[in-house]
Structures are given as C-alpha cells and as structure tokens.
C-alpha cells in the first residue's frame, strides 16, 4: 500500500505551536510594548519604556527596583488604576484598552485584590466593615457580606478582632485586615504594593507567609512590589525595573505546589 511521503518539516512545527498556545491560555497578564509618559508642564517624563511581560496563572511574582524605576507606575497599570500611553495590556485575555471606566471599575472590584503599604483602611470603622466594603460595591446581600467577612477575618487570624477599629490594631493586624478585604470578592489576582514597608521584621514575615499560602493553597496569582530582597525571596520569580525598563527576569527556584485555580 502506498503511503503519502511526509513533507519535510511536516508536524515538526505543530508541537511548538501547541505549546505556545498552551502558554497563551495560561497567561493571566500579557503586556506588550508598554509605555507611560507623564506631562510635567512642557516636559515629558517617560516612566515606562517598551515593557513586555507575561504572568502565568498561579504565579508568585515580585517586582523590584529603586525609587523612580517605574515599578509603582507599572503596578498601577496592572491594577487598572492608570492607562498606558502606548502598548497593550491584556488581562485574562481581554484588552483593557477596549474597556471603558465602568468596565475597569468592575475589573478592580471582582478580578483584582489590592493591598497597600499604608493599609488604606477606613478609620472609625470596624475591621469587619472594612472587609465588607468591596462586597458593598459588588452589591452582595448584607447577611452574606457579614458571613464572608467573618470567614476572612478568621482566615487571617483575626477572628476575635472584627469589631476593633484600625487604630486599635497593630500594623501587622491592620495589614491582615487589608488582605482579608482584598480577598472579599474572591479575586484571582492579588496586587500588593510594598505591603511590608510599614511593618517590623516579624510582622513582615507573617504577612508574606499569608501571601505564600494564598498562592500555594488557593492558586491565586500574587504580584508583590518591593525594594527588599528578602521579601522578593518569597516569590517564585523576580522582575527588576530600572529607568522604566525591565532589566532582569529570573526564577528564584522556589517551587509551588499544585493548587486549584483561585476563583474569580
């Protein structure tokens, strides 16, 4: 029986193409040719220049760089708090350039949990109410909000501190409340901007262990901005910025256990 002769190269490109497609499917964040320019009077300040980055679902990524390196500007764009001047940013396959302000507001509420250096808790409001706030914006019913907030406070070790106001809590406890709030709507991505910057060494370690647990056990994609090498060491991958460009992208060798994808 005659067999059709396989042409040279036939089938050889299929596997690389399939692998590339699989990597595309794994990507939760894809940034291409990103540029951000701020106007200061007649002077243009270029904060980001030609940035390319792909973050896979379930990664634990640290972004490092000196003050003025562009890392916080980049984080603001990833969090849909700012828009790039040029280039594309695809979040879960959707080009954010095509989304209006209402759609981006939905993304910030449902897809991304934010943790900030200064905690950003509302004073004279209980920790429990602070945790409920994203669910209020998401129109979650009151009883369900409270139940969820209580569960989250328990999960960060503050089950008995729900009625305390922020000024009655230590810095580490306030950051735990901020993490619980970030998880309120069960987002698949956690963005943390210098989350240990206002904490002592022991509290910093405890906070990073919470992020590590979220990544390992729940499969959340965690992105932490930091200037501290020991904090970046908790991540599986470290990306370093200098003068608005990525100058290093390396693995730390830390393996992540398999986990179910973080819910969205």
PDB file of C-alpha atoms in Angstrom:
ATOM      1  CA  UNK A   1       0.000   0.000   0.000  1.00  0.00           C
ATOM      2  CA  UNK A   2       1.324   3.362  -0.969  1.00  0.00           C
ATOM      3  CA  UNK A   3       1.852   5.875   1.840  1.00  0.00           C
ATOM      4  CA  UNK A   4       1.980   9.562   1.294  1.00  0.00           C
ATOM      5  CA  UNK A   5       5.501  10.762   1.948  1.00  0.00           C
ATOM      6  CA  UNK A   6       5.628  13.255   4.799  1.00  0.00           C
ATOM      7  CA  UNK A   7       6.892  16.579   3.589  1.00  0.00           C
ATOM      8  CA  UNK A   8       9.982  17.943   5.198  1.00  0.00           C
ATOM      9  CA  UNK A   9       9.093  19.714   8.396  1.00  0.00           C
ATOM     10  CA  UNK A  10       5.509  18.412   8.432  1.00  0.00           C
ATOM     11  CA  UNK A  11       4.388  18.003  12.037  1.00  0.00           C
ATOM     12  CA  UNK A  12       7.594  19.460  13.379  1.00  0.00           C
ATOM     13  CA  UNK A  13       6.043  22.879  13.967  1.00  0.00           C
ATOM     14  CA  UNK A  14       2.829  21.529  15.448  1.00  0.00           C
ATOM     15  CA  UNK A  15       4.228  20.784  18.881  1.00  0.00           C
ATOM     16  CA  UNK A  16       5.907  24.174  19.363  1.00  0.00           C
ATOM     17  CA  UNK A  17       2.728  25.876  18.153  1.00  0.00           C
ATOM     18  CA  UNK A  18       0.615  23.832  20.566  1.00  0.00           C
ATOM     19  CA  UNK A  19       2.997  24.600  23.405  1.00  0.00           C
ATOM     20  CA  UNK A  20       2.843  28.293  22.564  1.00  0.00           C
ATOM     21  CA  UNK A  21      -0.969  28.152  22.532  1.00  0.00           C
ATOM     22  CA  UNK A  22      -0.964  26.433  25.915  1.00  0.00           C
ATOM     23  CA  UNK A  23       1.261  29.157  27.352  1.00  0.00           C
ATOM     24  CA  UNK A  24      -1.088  31.786  25.960  1.00  0.00           C
ATOM     25  CA  UNK A  25      -4.005  30.084  27.703  1.00  0.00           C
ATOM     26  CA  UNK A  26      -2.063  30.011  30.986  1.00  0.00           C
ATOM     27  CA  UNK A  27      -1.322  33.743  30.816  1.00  0.00           C
ATOM     28  CA  UNK A  28      -3.409  35.871  33.153  1.00  0.00           C
ATOM     29  CA  UNK A  29      -1.465  39.049  32.292  1.00  0.00           C
ATOM     30  CA  UNK A  30       0.124  39.935  28.950  1.00  0.00           C
ATOM     31  CA  UNK A  31       1.878  43.256  28.480  1.00  0.00           C
ATOM     32  CA  UNK A  32       3.405  44.231  25.140  1.00  0.00           C
ATOM     33  CA  UNK A  33       5.305  47.381  24.194  1.00  0.00           C
ATOM     34  CA  UNK A  34       4.046  49.253  27.244  1.00  0.00           C
ATOM     35  CA  UNK A  35       4.990  52.916  27.513  1.00  0.00           C
ATOM     36  CA  UNK A  36       3.848  55.523  30.039  1.00  0.00           C
ATOM     37  CA  UNK A  37       4.598  59.221  29.704  1.00  0.00           C
ATOM     38  CA  UNK A  38       3.636  61.908  32.218  1.00  0.00           C
ATOM     39  CA  UNK A  39       3.390  65.552  31.212  1.00  0.00           C
ATOM     40  CA  UNK A  40       5.013  67.987  33.646  1.00  0.00           C
ATOM     41  CA  UNK A  41       4.362  71.386  32.095  1.00  0.00           C
ATOM     42  CA  UNK A  42       6.276  71.364  28.842  1.00  0.00           C
ATOM     43  CA  UNK A  43       8.465  68.480  29.971  1.00  0.00           C
ATOM     44  CA  UNK A  44       7.627  64.848  29.226  1.00  0.00           C
ATOM     45  CA  UNK A  45       8.685  62.295  31.812  1.00  0.00           C
ATOM     46  CA  UNK A  46       8.859  58.747  30.490  1.00  0.00           C
ATOM     47  CA  UNK A  47       8.082  56.410  33.396  1.00  0.00           C
ATOM     48  CA  UNK A  48       7.906  53.163  31.386  1.00  0.00           C
ATOM     49  CA  UNK A  49       9.589  52.288  28.096  1.00  0.00           C
ATOM     50  CA  UNK A  50       8.867  49.278  25.872  1.00  0.00           C
ATOM     51  CA  UNK A  51       7.885  46.877  28.666  1.00  0.00           C
ATOM     52  CA  UNK A  52       6.978  43.285  27.749  1.00  0.00           C
ATOM     53  CA  UNK A  53       5.825  40.825  30.403  1.00  0.00           C
ATOM     54  CA  UNK A  54       3.706  37.696  30.673  1.00  0.00           C
ATOM     55  CA  UNK A  55       2.432  36.439  34.027  1.00  0.00           C
ATOM     56  CA  UNK A  56       1.041  32.922  34.135  1.00  0.00           C
ATOM     57  CA  UNK A  57      -1.981  31.988  36.187  1.00  0.00           C
ATOM     58  CA  UNK A  58      -0.955  30.975  39.699  1.00  0.00           C
ATOM     59  CA  UNK A  59       2.484  32.615  39.650  1.00  0.00           C
ATOM     60  CA  UNK A  60       4.001  34.377  42.649  1.00  0.00           C
ATOM     61  CA  UNK A  61       5.880  37.320  41.160  1.00  0.00           C
ATOM     62  CA  UNK A  62       7.952  40.022  42.850  1.00  0.00           C
ATOM     63  CA  UNK A  63       8.635  43.345  41.125  1.00  0.00           C
ATOM     64  CA  UNK A  64      11.773  45.087  42.350  1.00  0.00           C
ATOM     65  CA  UNK A  65      13.525  48.361  41.623  1.00  0.00           C
ATOM     66  CA  UNK A  66      14.835  51.521  43.190  1.00  0.00           C
ATOM     67  CA  UNK A  67      12.644  54.560  43.768  1.00  0.00           C
ATOM     68  CA  UNK A  68      11.776  56.054  40.378  1.00  0.00           C
ATOM     69  CA  UNK A  69      12.434  52.821  38.486  1.00  0.00           C
ATOM     70  CA  UNK A  70       8.844  52.584  37.224  1.00  0.00           C
ATOM     71  CA  UNK A  71       7.686  49.649  39.334  1.00  0.00           C
ATOM     72  CA  UNK A  72       4.802  51.502  41.031  1.00  0.00           C
ATOM     73  CA  UNK A  73       3.673  53.018  37.725  1.00  0.00           C
ATOM     74  CA  UNK A  74       3.650  49.520  36.273  1.00  0.00           C
ATOM     75  CA  UNK A  75       1.655  48.224  39.233  1.00  0.00           C
ATOM     76  CA  UNK A  76      -0.934  50.982  38.781  1.00  0.00           C
ATOM     77  CA  UNK A  77      -1.396  49.947  35.159  1.00  0.00           C
ATOM     78  CA  UNK A  78      -1.693  46.262  36.084  1.00  0.00           C
ATOM     79  CA  UNK A  79      -4.346  47.235  38.628  1.00  0.00           C
ATOM     80  CA  UNK A  80      -6.279  49.263  36.027  1.00  0.00           C
ATOM     81  CA  UNK A  81      -5.762  52.369  38.168  1.00  0.00           C
ATOM     82  CA  UNK A  82      -3.983  54.053  35.255  1.00  0.00           C
ATOM     83  CA  UNK A  83      -3.780  53.599  31.496  1.00  0.00           C
ATOM     84  CA  UNK A  84      -0.614  53.261  29.403  1.00  0.00           C
ATOM     85  CA  UNK A  85       0.334  55.918  26.870  1.00  0.00           C
ATOM     86  CA  UNK A  86       1.209  53.231  24.326  1.00  0.00           C
ATOM     87  CA  UNK A  87       1.213  49.449  24.124  1.00  0.00           C
ATOM     88  CA  UNK A  88      -1.255  46.769  25.159  1.00  0.00           C
ATOM     89  CA  UNK A  89      -2.299  45.175  28.423  1.00  0.00           C
ATOM     90  CA  UNK A  90      -4.443  42.059  28.246  1.00  0.00           C
ATOM     91  CA  UNK A  91      -5.986  40.822  31.493  1.00  0.00           C
ATOM     92  CA  UNK A  92      -7.355  37.279  31.304  1.00  0.00           C
ATOM     93  CA  UNK A  93      -7.284  37.610  27.523  1.00  0.00           C
ATOM     94  CA  UNK A  94      -9.202  40.910  27.409  1.00  0.00           C
ATOM     95  CA  UNK A  95      -7.520  44.021  26.022  1.00  0.00           C
ATOM     96  CA  UNK A  96      -8.011  46.699  28.682  1.00  0.00           C
ATOM     97  CA  UNK A  97      -7.712  49.423  26.006  1.00  0.00           C
ATOM     98  CA  UNK A  98     -11.166  48.378  24.815  1.00  0.00           C
ATOM     99  CA  UNK A  99     -12.784  48.751  28.231  1.00  0.00           C
ATOM    100  CA  UNK A 100     -14.480  51.903  29.480  1.00  0.00           C
ATOM    101  CA  UNK A 101     -14.271  53.287  33.016  1.00  0.00           C
ATOM    102  CA  UNK A 102     -17.273  51.282  34.244  1.00  0.00           C
ATOM    103  CA  UNK A 103     -15.821  48.048  32.921  1.00  0.00           C
ATOM    104  CA  UNK A 104     -12.447  48.785  34.506  1.00  0.00           C
ATOM    105  CA  UNK A 105     -14.192  49.555  37.793  1.00  0.00           C
ATOM    106  CA  UNK A 106     -15.797  46.105  37.625  1.00  0.00           C
ATOM    107  CA  UNK A 107     -12.375  44.556  36.962  1.00  0.00           C
ATOM    108  CA  UNK A 108     -10.905  46.304  40.009  1.00  0.00           C
ATOM    109  CA  UNK A 109     -13.765  45.097  42.179  1.00  0.00           C
ATOM    110  CA  UNK A 110     -14.047  41.498  41.000  1.00  0.00           C
ATOM    111  CA  UNK A 111     -10.760  40.463  39.395  1.00  0.00           C
ATOM    112  CA  UNK A 112      -8.073  42.164  41.486  1.00  0.00           C
ATOM    113  CA  UNK A 113      -7.488  42.396  45.212  1.00  0.00           C
ATOM    114  CA  UNK A 114      -5.330  45.337  46.317  1.00  0.00           C
ATOM    115  CA  UNK A 115      -3.017  45.525  49.335  1.00  0.00           C
ATOM    116  CA  UNK A 116      -1.181  48.799  50.002  1.00  0.00           C
ATOM    117  CA  UNK A 117       1.765  49.826  52.175  1.00  0.00           C
ATOM    118  CA  UNK A 118      -0.377  52.266  54.178  1.00  0.00           C
ATOM    119  CA  UNK A 119      -3.228  49.711  54.589  1.00  0.00           C
ATOM    120  CA  UNK A 120      -5.868  52.211  53.289  1.00  0.00           C
ATOM    121  CA  UNK A 121      -8.407  51.168  55.902  1.00  0.00           C
ATOM    122  CA  UNK A 122     -11.293  53.480  56.734  1.00  0.00           C
ATOM    123  CA  UNK A 123     -10.781  54.972  60.222  1.00  0.00           C
ATOM    124  CA  UNK A 124     -13.557  54.908  62.825  1.00  0.00           C
ATOM    125  CA  UNK A 125     -14.999  51.875  61.016  1.00  0.00           C
ATOM    126  CA  UNK A 126     -14.703  48.347  62.358  1.00  0.00           C
ATOM    127  CA  UNK A 127     -12.302  45.873  60.782  1.00  0.00           C
ATOM    128  CA  UNK A 128     -15.280  43.754  59.782  1.00  0.00           C
ATOM    129  CA  UNK A 129     -16.936  46.672  57.965  1.00  0.00           C
ATOM    130  CA  UNK A 130     -13.661  47.423  56.186  1.00  0.00           C
ATOM    131  CA  UNK A 131     -13.546  43.849  54.912  1.00  0.00           C
ATOM    132  CA  UNK A 132     -17.172  44.078  53.768  1.00  0.00           C
ATOM    133  CA  UNK A 133     -16.590  47.225  51.700  1.00  0.00           C
ATOM    134  CA  UNK A 134     -15.688  45.595  48.327  1.00  0.00           C
ATOM    135  CA  UNK A 135     -18.765  43.411  48.676  1.00  0.00           C
ATOM    136  CA  UNK A 136     -20.911  46.515  49.238  1.00  0.00           C
ATOM    137  CA  UNK A 137     -19.664  47.887  45.906  1.00  0.00           C
ATOM    138  CA  UNK A 138     -20.273  44.449  44.406  1.00  0.00           C
ATOM    139  CA  UNK A 139     -23.867  44.519  45.717  1.00  0.00           C
ATOM    140  CA  UNK A 140     -23.530  41.367  47.809  1.00  0.00           C
ATOM    141  CA  UNK A 141     -26.507  40.989  50.213  1.00  0.00           C
ATOM    142  CA  UNK A 142     -25.840  42.164  53.782  1.00  0.00           C
ATOM    143  CA  UNK A 143     -26.113  38.804  55.555  1.00  0.00           C
ATOM    144  CA  UNK A 144     -23.820  37.136  53.040  1.00  0.00           C
ATOM    145  CA  UNK A 145     -21.351  40.032  53.320  1.00  0.00           C
ATOM    146  CA  UNK A 146     -21.070  39.649  57.062  1.00  0.00           C
ATOM    147  CA  UNK A 147     -20.708  35.875  56.872  1.00  0.00           C
ATOM    148  CA  UNK A 148     -17.957  36.175  54.258  1.00  0.00           C
ATOM    149  CA  UNK A 149     -16.157  38.912  56.217  1.00  0.00           C
ATOM    150  CA  UNK A 150     -16.200  36.815  59.384  1.00  0.00           C
ATOM    151  CA  UNK A 151     -14.720  33.861  57.478  1.00  0.00           C
ATOM    152  CA  UNK A 152     -11.966  36.035  56.029  1.00  0.00           C
ATOM    153  CA  UNK A 153     -11.102  37.602  59.373  1.00  0.00           C
ATOM    154  CA  UNK A 154     -10.811  34.108  60.803  1.00  0.00           C
ATOM    155  CA  UNK A 155      -8.614  33.009  57.886  1.00  0.00           C
ATOM    156  CA  UNK A 156      -6.046  35.759  58.611  1.00  0.00           C
ATOM    157  CA  UNK A 157      -6.020  35.006  62.330  1.00  0.00           C
ATOM    158  CA  UNK A 158      -8.192  37.914  63.466  1.00  0.00           C
ATOM    159  CA  UNK A 159     -11.475  36.190  64.188  1.00  0.00           C
ATOM    160  CA  UNK A 160     -11.700  37.954  67.552  1.00  0.00           C
ATOM    161  CA  UNK A 161     -10.822  41.434  66.232  1.00  0.00           C
ATOM    162  CA  UNK A 162     -13.748  42.099  63.902  1.00  0.00           C
ATOM    163  CA  UNK A 163     -15.288  44.903  65.941  1.00  0.00           C
ATOM    164  CA  UNK A 164     -11.986  46.698  66.562  1.00  0.00           C
ATOM    165  CA  UNK A 165     -11.259  49.900  64.664  1.00  0.00           C
ATOM    166  CA  UNK A 166      -7.955  50.239  62.756  1.00  0.00           C
ATOM    167  CA  UNK A 167      -6.387  52.471  65.432  1.00  0.00           C
ATOM    168  CA  UNK A 168      -6.953  49.675  67.951  1.00  0.00           C
ATOM    169  CA  UNK A 169      -4.871  47.239  65.895  1.00  0.00           C
ATOM    170  CA  UNK A 170      -1.128  46.831  65.381  1.00  0.00           C
ATOM    171  CA  UNK A 171       0.441  47.457  61.979  1.00  0.00           C
ATOM    172  CA  UNK A 172       0.629  43.754  61.247  1.00  0.00           C
ATOM    173  CA  UNK A 173      -3.005  43.272  62.239  1.00  0.00           C
ATOM    174  CA  UNK A 174      -4.103  46.177  60.037  1.00  0.00           C
ATOM    175  CA  UNK A 175      -2.316  44.625  57.078  1.00  0.00           C
ATOM    176  CA  UNK A 176      -4.069  41.335  57.801  1.00  0.00           C
ATOM    177  CA  UNK A 177      -7.385  43.178  57.664  1.00  0.00           C
ATOM    178  CA  UNK A 178      -6.288  44.726  54.352  1.00  0.00           C
ATOM    179  CA  UNK A 179      -5.517  41.268  52.973  1.00  0.00           C
ATOM    180  CA  UNK A 180      -8.905  39.974  54.133  1.00  0.00           C
ATOM    181  CA  UNK A 181     -10.526  42.945  52.367  1.00  0.00           C
ATOM    182  CA  UNK A 182      -8.553  42.200  49.201  1.00  0.00           C
ATOM    183  CA  UNK A 183      -9.983  38.675  49.226  1.00  0.00           C
ATOM    184  CA  UNK A 184     -13.584  39.766  49.804  1.00  0.00           C
ATOM    185  CA  UNK A 185     -14.806  39.116  46.261  1.00  0.00           C
ATOM    186  CA  UNK A 186     -12.519  36.097  45.785  1.00  0.00           C
ATOM    187  CA  UNK A 187     -10.386  37.688  43.037  1.00  0.00           C
ATOM    188  CA  UNK A 188      -7.947  35.559  41.006  1.00  0.00           C
ATOM    189  CA  UNK A 189      -5.185  38.200  41.283  1.00  0.00           C
ATOM    190  CA  UNK A 190      -3.648  39.881  44.347  1.00  0.00           C
ATOM    191  CA  UNK A 191      -1.578  43.043  43.795  1.00  0.00           C
ATOM    192  CA  UNK A 192       0.434  44.188  46.799  1.00  0.00           C
ATOM    193  CA  UNK A 193       2.412  47.456  46.680  1.00  0.00           C
ATOM    194  CA  UNK A 194       5.179  47.468  49.337  1.00  0.00           C
ATOM    195  CA  UNK A 195       2.902  45.507  51.722  1.00  0.00           C
ATOM    196  CA  UNK A 196       5.607  45.189  54.402  1.00  0.00           C
ATOM    197  CA  UNK A 197       7.005  48.712  54.099  1.00  0.00           C
ATOM    198  CA  UNK A 198       5.469  49.887  57.392  1.00  0.00           C
ATOM    199  CA  UNK A 199       5.996  46.674  59.344  1.00  0.00           C
ATOM    200  CA  UNK A 200       8.658  45.214  61.609  1.00  0.00           C
ATOM    201  CA  UNK A 201      10.574  42.090  60.579  1.00  0.00           C
ATOM    202  CA  UNK A 202       8.340  39.606  62.409  1.00  0.00           C
ATOM    203  CA  UNK A 203       5.110  41.117  61.059  1.00  0.00           C
ATOM    204  CA  UNK A 204       6.626  41.271  57.560  1.00  0.00           C
ATOM    205  CA  UNK A 205       7.414  37.560  57.675  1.00  0.00           C
ATOM    206  CA  UNK A 206       3.885  36.737  58.843  1.00  0.00           C
ATOM    207  CA  UNK A 207       2.317  38.813  56.052  1.00  0.00           C
ATOM    208  CA  UNK A 208       4.493  37.200  53.380  1.00  0.00           C
ATOM    209  CA  UNK A 209       3.600  33.765  54.707  1.00  0.00           C
ATOM    210  CA  UNK A 210      -0.076  34.650  54.197  1.00  0.00           C
ATOM    211  CA  UNK A 211       0.634  35.611  50.566  1.00  0.00           C
ATOM    212  CA  UNK A 212       2.624  32.418  50.114  1.00  0.00           C
ATOM    213  CA  UNK A 213      -0.270  30.374  51.484  1.00  0.00           C
ATOM    214  CA  UNK A 214      -2.757  32.113  49.187  1.00  0.00           C
ATOM    215  CA  UNK A 215      -0.545  31.282  46.238  1.00  0.00           C
ATOM    216  CA  UNK A 216       0.269  27.704  47.208  1.00  0.00           C
ATOM    217  CA  UNK A 217      -3.062  26.535  48.592  1.00  0.00           C
ATOM    218  CA  UNK A 218      -5.578  28.589  46.645  1.00  0.00           C
ATOM    219  CA  UNK A 219      -3.658  29.101  43.420  1.00  0.00           C
ATOM    220  CA  UNK A 220      -4.041  32.889  43.462  1.00  0.00           C
ATOM    221  CA  UNK A 221      -1.750  34.880  41.205  1.00  0.00           C
ATOM    222  CA  UNK A 222       0.216  37.097  43.595  1.00  0.00           C
ATOM    223  CA  UNK A 223       2.250  40.119  42.452  1.00  0.00           C
ATOM    224  CA  UNK A 224       4.230  41.999  45.099  1.00  0.00           C
ATOM    225  CA  UNK A 225       6.129  45.265  44.572  1.00  0.00           C
ATOM    226  CA  UNK A 226       9.066  45.576  46.940  1.00  0.00           C
ATOM    227  CA  UNK A 227      12.562  47.002  47.244  1.00  0.00           C
ATOM    228  CA  UNK A 228      13.591  44.396  49.829  1.00  0.00           C
ATOM    229  CA  UNK A 229      15.445  41.299  48.531  1.00  0.00           C
ATOM    230  CA  UNK A 230      14.339  39.136  51.466  1.00  0.00           C
ATOM    231  CA  UNK A 231      10.693  39.927  50.709  1.00  0.00           C
ATOM    232  CA  UNK A 232      11.192  39.222  46.994  1.00  0.00           C
ATOM    233  CA  UNK A 233      12.710  35.894  48.030  1.00  0.00           C
ATOM    234  CA  UNK A 234       9.249  34.566  48.902  1.00  0.00           C
ATOM    235  CA  UNK A 235       8.271  34.752  45.216  1.00  0.00           C
ATOM    236  CA  UNK A 236       8.998  32.189  42.552  1.00  0.00           C
ATOM    237  CA  UNK A 237      10.030  34.834  40.055  1.00  0.00           C
ATOM    238  CA  UNK A 238      11.621  38.277  40.390  1.00  0.00           C
ATOM    239  CA  UNK A 239      11.356  41.018  37.748  1.00  0.00           C
ATOM    240  CA  UNK A 240      13.611  44.040  38.227  1.00  0.00           C
ATOM    241  CA  UNK A 241      12.965  47.509  36.800  1.00  0.00           C
ATOM    242  CA  UNK A 242      15.493  50.256  36.172  1.00  0.00           C
ATOM    243  CA  UNK A 243      14.765  53.594  34.487  1.00  0.00           C
ATOM    244  CA  UNK A 244      11.369  52.381  33.304  1.00  0.00           C
ATOM    245  CA  UNK A 245      12.630  49.175  31.702  1.00  0.00           C
ATOM    246  CA  UNK A 246      12.816  45.535  32.744  1.00  0.00           C
ATOM    247  CA  UNK A 247      16.498  44.727  33.213  1.00  0.00           C
ATOM    248  CA  UNK A 248      16.159  41.303  34.837  1.00  0.00           C
ATOM    249  CA  UNK A 249      13.590  38.494  34.903  1.00  0.00           C
ATOM    250  CA  UNK A 250      14.702  35.457  36.882  1.00  0.00           C
ATOM    251  CA  UNK A 251      13.392  32.439  38.738  1.00  0.00           C
ATOM    252  CA  UNK A 252      14.177  32.084  42.441  1.00  0.00           C
ATOM    253  CA  UNK A 253      13.886  28.307  42.278  1.00  0.00           C
ATOM    254  CA  UNK A 254      11.027  28.198  44.769  1.00  0.00           C
ATOM    255  CA  UNK A 255       8.588  25.510  43.672  1.00  0.00           C
ATOM    256  CA  UNK A 256       4.862  25.993  44.056  1.00  0.00           C
ATOM    257  CA  UNK A 257       2.645  23.065  44.967  1.00  0.00           C
ATOM    258  CA  UNK A 258      -0.227  22.338  42.630  1.00  0.00           C
ATOM    259  CA  UNK A 259      -3.451  24.028  43.680  1.00  0.00           C
ATOM    260  CA  UNK A 260      -6.903  24.633  42.305  1.00  0.00           C
ATOM    261  CA  UNK A 261      -7.158  27.950  40.455  1.00  0.00           C
ATOM    262  CA  UNK A 262      -8.165  30.895  42.616  1.00  0.00           C
ATOM    263  CA  UNK A 263     -11.836  31.715  41.985  1.00  0.00           C
ATOM    264  CA  UNK A 264     -12.818  34.857  40.134  1.00  0.00           C
TER     265      UNK A 264
END
